[in-house]
Amino acid sequence: MAESSTQVRPGGRSAKVRAAVHRAVAELLAEEEAETLTLPAVAARAGVHPTTLYRRWGSTAQLLNDVATSRFTDDLVVPDSGSLEGDLQRWLADVATDVADPDTLALMRATIGSGPAGGCACVEDRHRQLGAIIRREQERGGAALDVESAADFLLGPLYYRAVFTAEPASADWARTLVSTYLATLRTS
Amino acid sequence: MAESSTQVRPGGRSAKVRAAVHRAVAELLAEEEAETLTLPAVAARAGVHPTTLYRRWGSTAQLLNDVATSRFTDDLVVPDSGSLEGDLQRWLADVATDVADPDTLALMRATIGSGPAGGCACVEDRHRQLGAIIRREQERGGAALDVESAADFLLGPLYYRAVFTAEPASADWARTLVSTYLATLRTS
DNA sequence: AAATTATCGCACTGATCGTTGCGTTAGTGG
DNA sequence: CCACTAACGCAACGATCAGTGCGATAATTT
């Protein structure tokens, strides 16, 4: 058989270290400026030797990307309320309350600055969730919405407010966003 | 008279240094990763001693903020086409072509990561411009739009696409964005 | 249970960052 | 033209970062 050259070993200790490092990143990002997020600082907070971070992640950008992907994947259950509007409203309200958390927002902003230009770990899973909701509506016999267009009009205003402005994006506002978006689709 | 304690001196040399540093930041941000943007690196590219940067700006965050504010203020002329839809379409198309530039986008992303949470130098002037367009429509006798709401539905999808996704936001797409937004207002 | 080896801790080193004191250059006002 | 001083260049210094070799620990397989 063709054996893999490097055999991964995600056993107890590695998982513990990984969890401690992720928690340390979240804590430091919540209380300090993003500038001070260096690998030695994270290591000191996590109670881990700095060498481990240099070996496993290499740079703060890759570490932030890892933290963001594991933080923003499978964090929201896609609801099934029976109707498209209900599904979208519950889901977008959950997204709104999620990004309203200062810690989550700090992680998003840091990931934007460090991540690769184009495509951010913060929104990949959101698009998947939105696609699942739309696909279910299609299976119900409803209209076939475009995922990208829906993301533009639903996630666009929400993330814009969260990232660029200082105003909070409440769950109620997210629900009205869904209503006006669906109304626009009916009239056109 | 009450004299100012520190007398500013924006003469030829300071302006030259400032311009060279700003240009160096733009160049490094366009070709390197945002991680490598340190004050010594900027100083070397600008042909200026690092001490000058430490004294005048202090940190990369403040330098980026300074570059962003001078880059995104008074960069777009607010058009006057006679109608609200024409004004918005021309203005948002200009904004779209602006953020479609990779260098501009890199500066935006770096500023988001380094800037203070809430309120970004990238959008402050955009809101002023949008407010001017809306105010002019009011003086014509037209409807009184809410600036924040208009920013949500116009700048929101545009900036969301630019920052979070890899897809380009074309000027044509920006124009259709304005049309659908105004159509939504008429039906409601 | 023993062997294998991925992973981590430790000590050490070179490189770069951030800061300070001091002399020089060059705008600004008299 | 001359005095004044803001702004810059220079050199030196700690502090911290980034990386490497080696031994110890513990997860995994036989």
Coordinates of C-alpha atoms (C1' of nucleotides) in Angstrom, one line a residue:
Chain A
M1 CA 0.0 0.0 0.0
A2 CA 1.1 3.6 -0.4
E3 CA 1.6 4.8 3.1
S4 CA 1.4 8.5 3.9
S5 CA 4.7 10.1 4.5
T6 CA 3.7 11.9 7.7
Q7 CA 1.2 10.2 9.9
V8 CA -1.0 12.6 11.9
R9 CA -1.5 12.0 15.5
P10 CA -4.5 13.9 16.9
G11 CA -4.4 12.2 20.3
G12 CA -5.1 13.6 23.7
R13 CA -2.1 15.9 24.2
S14 CA -2.2 17.5 20.8
A15 CA -5.9 18.2 21.1
K16 CA -5.3 19.7 24.5
V17 CA -2.6 22.0 23.2
R18 CA -4.7 23.0 20.3
A19 CA -7.7 23.8 22.4
A20 CA -5.6 25.8 24.9
V21 CA -4.0 27.8 22.0
H22 CA -7.4 28.5 20.4
R23 CA -8.8 29.7 23.7
A24 CA -5.7 31.9 24.3
V25 CA -6.1 33.5 20.8
A26 CA -9.8 34.3 21.6
E27 CA -8.9 35.8 25.0
L28 CA -6.1 37.9 23.8
L29 CA -8.1 39.1 20.8
A30 CA -10.9 40.1 23.1
E31 CA -8.9 42.1 25.5
E32 CA -5.8 43.4 23.6
E33 CA -5.2 45.1 20.4
A34 CA -4.8 42.9 17.4
E35 CA -1.2 44.3 17.0
T36 CA 0.0 42.5 20.2
L37 CA -1.1 39.1 19.0
T38 CA 2.3 37.5 18.6
L39 CA 3.1 33.8 18.9
P40 CA 5.1 34.1 22.1
A41 CA 2.2 36.0 23.7
V42 CA -0.3 33.3 22.7
A43 CA 2.0 30.6 24.0
A44 CA 2.4 32.3 27.3
R45 CA -1.3 32.7 27.7
A46 CA -2.0 29.1 26.7
G47 CA 0.8 27.7 29.0
V48 CA 2.6 26.2 26.0
H49 CA 6.1 26.6 24.8
P50 CA 6.5 29.1 21.9
T51 CA 8.4 26.6 19.8
T52 CA 5.2 24.5 19.6
L53 CA 3.4 27.3 17.9
Y54 CA 6.2 28.1 15.5
R55 CA 6.3 24.5 14.5
R56 CA 2.5 23.8 14.2
W57 CA 1.3 27.1 12.8
G58 CA 4.3 29.0 11.7
S59 CA 2.8 32.5 11.7
T60 CA -0.1 34.4 13.3
A61 CA -1.9 34.5 10.0
Q62 CA -2.1 30.8 9.7
L63 CA -3.0 30.4 13.4
L64 CA -5.8 33.0 13.0
N65 CA -7.1 31.2 9.9
D66 CA -7.2 27.9 11.8
V67 CA -9.0 29.5 14.7
A68 CA -11.5 31.2 12.5
T69 CA -12.3 28.1 10.5
S70 CA -12.9 26.0 13.5
R71 CA -14.9 28.8 15.1
F72 CA -17.2 29.5 12.2
T73 CA -17.9 26.0 10.9
D74 CA -20.9 24.1 12.2
D75 CA -21.6 26.8 14.8
L76 CA -25.2 27.4 13.7
V77 CA -27.9 24.8 13.1
V78 CA -29.9 25.4 9.9
P79 CA -33.5 25.7 11.1
D80 CA -36.5 24.1 9.4
S81 CA -39.6 26.1 10.2
G82 CA -41.5 24.9 7.2
S83 CA -41.3 28.1 5.2
L84 CA -38.5 29.9 3.4
E85 CA -39.2 33.2 5.2
G86 CA -39.2 31.5 8.6
D87 CA -36.0 29.6 7.9
L88 CA -34.2 32.7 6.7
Q89 CA -35.4 34.9 9.5
R90 CA -34.3 32.4 12.2
W91 CA -31.0 31.8 10.6
L92 CA -30.1 35.4 9.9
A93 CA -31.2 36.4 13.4
D94 CA -28.8 33.8 14.7
V95 CA -26.0 35.2 12.5
A96 CA -26.8 38.7 13.8
T97 CA -26.5 37.7 17.4
D98 CA -23.3 35.9 16.6
V99 CA -21.6 38.8 15.0
A100 CA -23.0 41.1 17.8
D101 CA -20.6 39.4 20.2
P102 CA -17.5 41.6 20.5
D103 CA -15.2 38.6 20.8
T104 CA -16.5 37.1 17.6
L105 CA -16.3 40.4 15.9
A106 CA -12.7 40.9 17.0
L107 CA -11.8 37.5 15.5
M108 CA -13.5 38.4 12.3
R109 CA -11.7 41.7 11.9
A110 CA -8.3 40.1 12.7
T111 CA -8.9 37.3 10.2
I112 CA -9.8 39.8 7.5
G113 CA -6.5 41.6 8.0
S114 CA -4.4 38.5 8.1
G115 CA -6.2 36.2 5.8
P116 CA -5.6 35.8 2.1
A117 CA -7.2 38.4 -0.1
G118 CA -10.5 37.1 -1.4
G119 CA -12.5 34.5 0.5
C120 CA -12.6 34.6 4.2
A121 CA -13.1 31.7 6.6
C122 CA -15.8 33.8 8.3
V123 CA -18.3 33.5 5.5
E124 CA -17.6 30.1 3.8
D125 CA -19.8 28.2 6.1
R126 CA -22.4 30.9 6.0
H127 CA -22.8 30.4 2.3
R128 CA -23.1 26.7 2.8
Q129 CA -25.8 27.2 5.3
L130 CA -27.7 29.7 3.1
G131 CA -27.4 27.2 0.2
A132 CA -28.9 24.5 2.4
I133 CA -31.9 26.7 3.2
I134 CA -32.5 27.6 -0.4
R135 CA -32.1 24.0 -1.5
R136 CA -34.7 22.8 1.0
E137 CA -37.1 25.5 -0.3
Q138 CA -36.6 24.1 -3.8
E139 CA -37.3 20.6 -2.6
R140 CA -40.6 21.9 -1.1
G141 CA -41.5 23.1 -4.6
G142 CA -40.7 26.7 -3.9
A143 CA -38.8 29.2 -6.0
A144 CA -35.1 28.6 -6.9
L145 CA -33.2 31.5 -5.3
D146 CA -29.6 32.4 -6.2
V147 CA -27.3 31.9 -3.3
E148 CA -24.9 34.6 -4.2
S149 CA -27.6 37.2 -4.7
A150 CA -29.2 36.2 -1.4
A151 CA -25.9 36.5 0.4
D152 CA -25.4 40.0 -1.1
F153 CA -28.7 41.3 0.2
L154 CA -28.8 39.4 3.6
L155 CA -25.2 39.0 4.7
G156 CA -24.0 42.2 3.0
P157 CA -25.8 44.7 5.1
L158 CA -25.3 42.7 8.3
Y159 CA -21.6 42.2 7.9
Y160 CA -21.2 45.8 6.7
R161 CA -22.7 47.2 9.8
A162 CA -20.7 44.9 12.0
V163 CA -17.3 45.5 10.5
F164 CA -17.4 49.0 9.2
T165 CA -19.8 50.9 11.5
A166 CA -20.2 51.1 15.2
E167 CA -23.9 50.4 15.2
P168 CA -25.2 47.1 16.5
A169 CA -27.0 44.8 14.2
S170 CA -29.9 43.4 16.2
A171 CA -31.8 40.2 15.5
D172 CA -35.0 42.1 14.9
W173 CA -33.2 44.2 12.2
A174 CA -32.0 41.0 10.6
R175 CA -35.6 39.7 10.4
T176 CA -36.8 42.9 8.7
L177 CA -33.9 42.5 6.3
V178 CA -35.3 39.1 5.3
S179 CA -38.8 40.4 4.9
T180 CA -37.8 43.3 2.6
Y181 CA -35.6 41.0 0.6
L182 CA -38.4 38.5 -0.1
A183 CA -40.8 41.4 -0.9
T184 CA -38.3 42.7 -3.5
L185 CA -38.2 39.3 -5.1
R186 CA -42.0 39.1 -5.4
T187 CA -42.4 42.5 -7.0
S188 CA -39.7 42.0 -9.6
Chain B
M1 CA -2.7 85.9 22.6
A2 CA -2.8 82.3 23.6
E3 CA -0.1 80.7 21.5
S4 CA -0.2 77.0 20.7
S5 CA 2.4 75.0 22.7
T6 CA 3.7 73.1 19.7
Q7 CA 4.0 75.0 16.4
V8 CA 3.4 72.8 13.5
R9 CA 5.6 73.1 10.5
P10 CA 4.2 71.4 7.3
G11 CA 6.8 72.9 5.1
G12 CA 8.5 71.2 2.1
R13 CA 10.5 68.5 3.8
S14 CA 7.8 67.2 6.1
A15 CA 5.4 67.0 3.2
K16 CA 7.9 65.2 1.1
V17 CA 8.6 62.6 3.8
R18 CA 4.9 62.2 4.4
A19 CA 4.2 61.6 0.7
A20 CA 7.1 59.2 0.3
V21 CA 5.9 57.2 3.4
H22 CA 2.3 57.0 2.1
R23 CA 3.5 55.8 -1.3
A24 CA 5.7 53.2 0.4
V25 CA 2.8 51.9 2.4
A26 CA 0.7 51.6 -0.7
E27 CA 3.4 49.8 -2.6
L28 CA 4.3 47.3 0.2
L29 CA 0.6 46.6 0.9
A30 CA 0.1 45.9 -2.8
E31 CA 3.0 43.4 -3.2
E32 CA 3.6 41.9 0.2
E33 CA 1.5 40.3 2.8
A34 CA 0.1 42.6 5.4
E35 CA 2.2 40.8 8.0
T36 CA 5.4 42.2 6.8
L37 CA 4.3 45.8 7.0
T38 CA 6.6 47.0 9.7
L39 CA 7.8 50.5 10.3
P40 CA 11.5 49.7 9.4
A41 CA 10.3 48.1 6.2
V42 CA 8.2 51.2 5.2
A43 CA 11.1 53.4 6.1
A44 CA 13.5 51.5 3.9
R45 CA 11.1 51.6 1.0
A46 CA 10.5 55.3 1.5
G47 CA 14.2 56.2 1.8
V48 CA 13.5 57.6 5.3
H49 CA 15.1 56.8 8.6
P50 CA 13.0 54.5 10.8
T51 CA 13.2 56.9 13.7
T52 CA 11.1 59.4 11.8
L53 CA 8.3 56.9 11.5
Y54 CA 8.4 56.0 15.1
R55 CA 8.2 59.6 16.1
R56 CA 5.5 60.8 13.7
W57 CA 3.2 57.8 13.7
G58 CA 4.3 55.5 16.5
S59 CA 2.8 52.3 15.2
T60 CA 1.7 50.7 12.0
A61 CA -2.0 51.0 13.1
Q62 CA -1.8 54.8 13.3
L63 CA 0.2 55.0 10.1
L64 CA -2.4 52.8 8.3
N65 CA -5.2 54.9 9.7
D66 CA -3.5 58.1 8.4
V67 CA -2.9 56.6 5.0
A68 CA -6.5 55.4 4.7
T69 CA -8.0 58.7 5.8
S70 CA -6.0 60.7 3.3
R71 CA -6.7 58.1 0.6
F72 CA -10.5 57.9 1.1
T73 CA -11.3 61.5 1.7
D74 CA -12.2 63.8 -1.2
D75 CA -11.4 61.1 -3.7
L76 CA -14.8 61.0 -5.4
V77 CA -16.7 63.9 -6.8
V78 CA -20.4 63.8 -5.9
P79 CA -22.2 63.9 -9.2
D80 CA -25.2 66.0 -10.0
S81 CA -27.1 64.4 -12.9
G82 CA -30.4 66.0 -12.0
S83 CA -32.1 62.9 -10.6
L84 CA -31.6 60.9 -7.5
E85 CA -31.3 57.6 -9.4
G86 CA -28.7 59.1 -11.8
D87 CA -26.7 60.5 -8.9
L88 CA -26.7 57.3 -7.0
Q89 CA -25.9 55.2 -10.0
R90 CA -22.9 57.3 -11.0
W91 CA -21.6 57.6 -7.5
L92 CA -21.9 53.9 -6.6
A93 CA -20.4 52.9 -9.9
D94 CA -17.4 55.1 -9.0
V95 CA -17.2 53.4 -5.6
A96 CA -17.3 50.0 -7.2
T97 CA -14.5 50.7 -9.6
D98 CA -12.5 52.2 -6.7
V99 CA -12.8 49.1 -4.5
A100 CA -12.2 46.8 -7.5
D101 CA -8.6 48.1 -7.5
P102 CA -6.5 45.5 -5.7
D103 CA -4.3 48.1 -4.1
T104 CA -7.2 50.0 -2.7
L105 CA -8.7 46.7 -1.5
A106 CA -5.5 45.7 0.2
L107 CA -5.4 49.1 2.0
M108 CA -9.0 48.6 3.1
R109 CA -8.4 45.1 4.5
A110 CA -5.3 46.2 6.3
T111 CA -7.1 49.1 7.9
I112 CA -9.9 47.0 9.1
G113 CA -7.5 44.7 10.9
S114 CA -5.5 47.5 12.5
G115 CA -8.1 50.1 13.0
P116 CA -10.2 50.6 16.1
A117 CA -13.2 48.3 16.4
G118 CA -16.2 50.2 15.0
G119 CA -15.9 53.0 12.6
C120 CA -13.4 52.7 9.8
A121 CA -11.7 55.4 7.8
C122 CA -12.7 53.7 4.6
V123 CA -16.4 54.5 4.9
E124 CA -16.6 57.8 6.8
D125 CA -16.3 59.9 3.7
R126 CA -18.6 57.5 1.8
H127 CA -21.4 58.3 4.3
R128 CA -20.7 62.0 3.9
Q129 CA -21.0 61.7 0.1
L130 CA -24.2 59.7 0.3
G131 CA -25.6 62.2 2.7
A132 CA -24.8 65.0 0.2
I133 CA -26.6 63.2 -2.6
I134 CA -29.7 62.5 -0.4
R135 CA -29.7 66.1 0.9
R136 CA -29.6 67.4 -2.7
E137 CA -32.6 65.3 -3.6
Q138 CA -34.5 66.8 -0.7
E139 CA -33.7 70.3 -1.9
R140 CA -35.1 69.3 -5.3
G141 CA -38.3 68.5 -3.5
G142 CA -37.9 64.7 -3.6
A143 CA -38.2 62.1 -0.9
A144 CA -36.2 62.2 2.3
L145 CA -34.2 59.0 2.4
D146 CA -32.4 57.7 5.5
V147 CA -28.6 57.8 5.0
E148 CA -27.9 54.8 7.2
S149 CA -30.5 52.6 5.5
A150 CA -29.3 53.6 2.1
A151 CA -25.7 52.8 3.1
D152 CA -26.9 49.4 4.3
F153 CA -28.4 48.4 1.0
L154 CA -26.0 50.1 -1.3
L155 CA -22.6 50.0 0.3
G156 CA -23.4 46.8 2.2
P157 CA -23.5 44.4 -0.7
L158 CA -20.7 46.2 -2.5
Y159 CA -18.2 46.1 0.4
Y160 CA -19.3 42.6 1.4
R161 CA -18.4 41.3 -2.0
A162 CA -15.1 43.2 -2.1
V163 CA -13.9 42.2 1.4
F164 CA -15.3 38.8 2.0
T165 CA -15.7 37.1 -1.4
A166 CA -13.3 36.8 -4.3
E167 CA -15.9 37.9 -6.9
P168 CA -15.4 41.3 -8.5
A169 CA -18.0 44.0 -8.0
S170 CA -18.5 45.6 -11.3
A171 CA -19.8 49.1 -12.0
D172 CA -22.8 47.6 -13.9
W173 CA -23.7 45.5 -10.9
A174 CA -23.6 48.6 -8.7
R175 CA -26.0 50.4 -11.0
T176 CA -28.5 47.5 -10.8
L177 CA -28.1 47.6 -7.1
V178 CA -29.3 51.2 -7.1
S179 CA -32.3 50.4 -9.3
T180 CA -33.5 47.5 -7.2
Y181 CA -33.0 49.6 -4.0
L182 CA -35.1 52.5 -5.3
A183 CA -37.7 50.0 -6.6
T184 CA -38.0 48.6 -3.1
L185 CA -38.6 52.0 -1.7
R186 CA -41.4 52.8 -4.1
T187 CA -43.3 49.5 -3.4
S188 CA -43.1 49.8 0.4
Chain C
dA1 C1' 3.8 -5.0 26.9
dA2 C1' 7.4 -3.3 23.9
dA3 C1' 8.8 -0.7 19.9
dT4 C1' 8.1 3.2 17.0
dT5 C1' 7.7 8.0 16.2
dA6 C1' 4.8 12.2 16.2
dT7 C1' 4.7 15.9 19.3
dC8 C1' 6.3 18.9 22.9
dG9 C1' 9.7 21.2 26.2
dC10 C1' 14.2 23.3 26.8
dA11 C1' 18.4 25.9 25.8
dC12 C1' 20.6 28.6 22.8
dT13 C1' 21.5 31.9 18.7
dG14 C1' 20.8 35.4 15.1
dA15 C1' 17.8 38.9 13.4
dT16 C1' 14.6 42.5 13.8
dC17 C1' 11.9 45.6 16.4
dG18 C1' 11.0 49.6 19.3
dT19 C1' 13.2 53.4 21.9
dT20 C1' 16.3 57.2 23.5
dG21 C1' 19.9 60.8 23.4
dC22 C1' 22.3 63.9 20.6
dG23 C1' 23.9 66.5 16.7
dT24 C1' 22.4 68.3 12.1
dT25 C1' 19.4 70.1 8.6
dA26 C1' 16.0 73.2 7.1
dG27 C1' 11.4 75.5 7.5
dT28 C1' 9.5 79.9 9.9
dG29 C1' 9.2 84.5 11.6
dG30 C1' 11.5 88.8 12.9
Chain D
dC1 C1' 19.7 88.2 6.5
dC2 C1' 19.6 86.1 11.2
dA3 C1' 17.7 83.7 15.3
dC4 C1' 14.7 80.1 16.5
dT5 C1' 13.1 75.6 16.6
dA6 C1' 10.5 71.8 14.5
dA7 C1' 11.7 67.8 12.0
dC8 C1' 15.1 64.6 10.5
dG9 C1' 19.4 61.5 10.5
dC10 C1' 22.6 58.8 13.2
dA11 C1' 24.3 55.6 16.6
dA12 C1' 23.7 52.9 20.3
dC13 C1' 20.9 50.0 23.6
dG14 C1' 17.6 46.6 25.5
dA15 C1' 13.7 43.7 24.4
dT16 C1' 11.3 40.6 21.8
dC17 C1' 10.8 37.7 17.9
dA18 C1' 11.8 33.8 14.8
dG19 C1' 14.3 29.8 14.2
dT20 C1' 17.3 25.3 15.3
dG21 C1' 19.3 21.1 17.5
dC22 C1' 18.5 17.8 20.9
dG23 C1' 16.4 15.1 24.5
dA24 C1' 11.9 13.8 26.9
dT25 C1' 7.1 12.6 26.7
dA26 C1' 3.3 10.2 25.2
dA27 C1' 0.2 8.5 21.4
dT28 C1' -0.1 4.6 18.2
dT29 C1' 0.9 0.2 16.3
dT30 C1' 2.6 -4.6 16.5

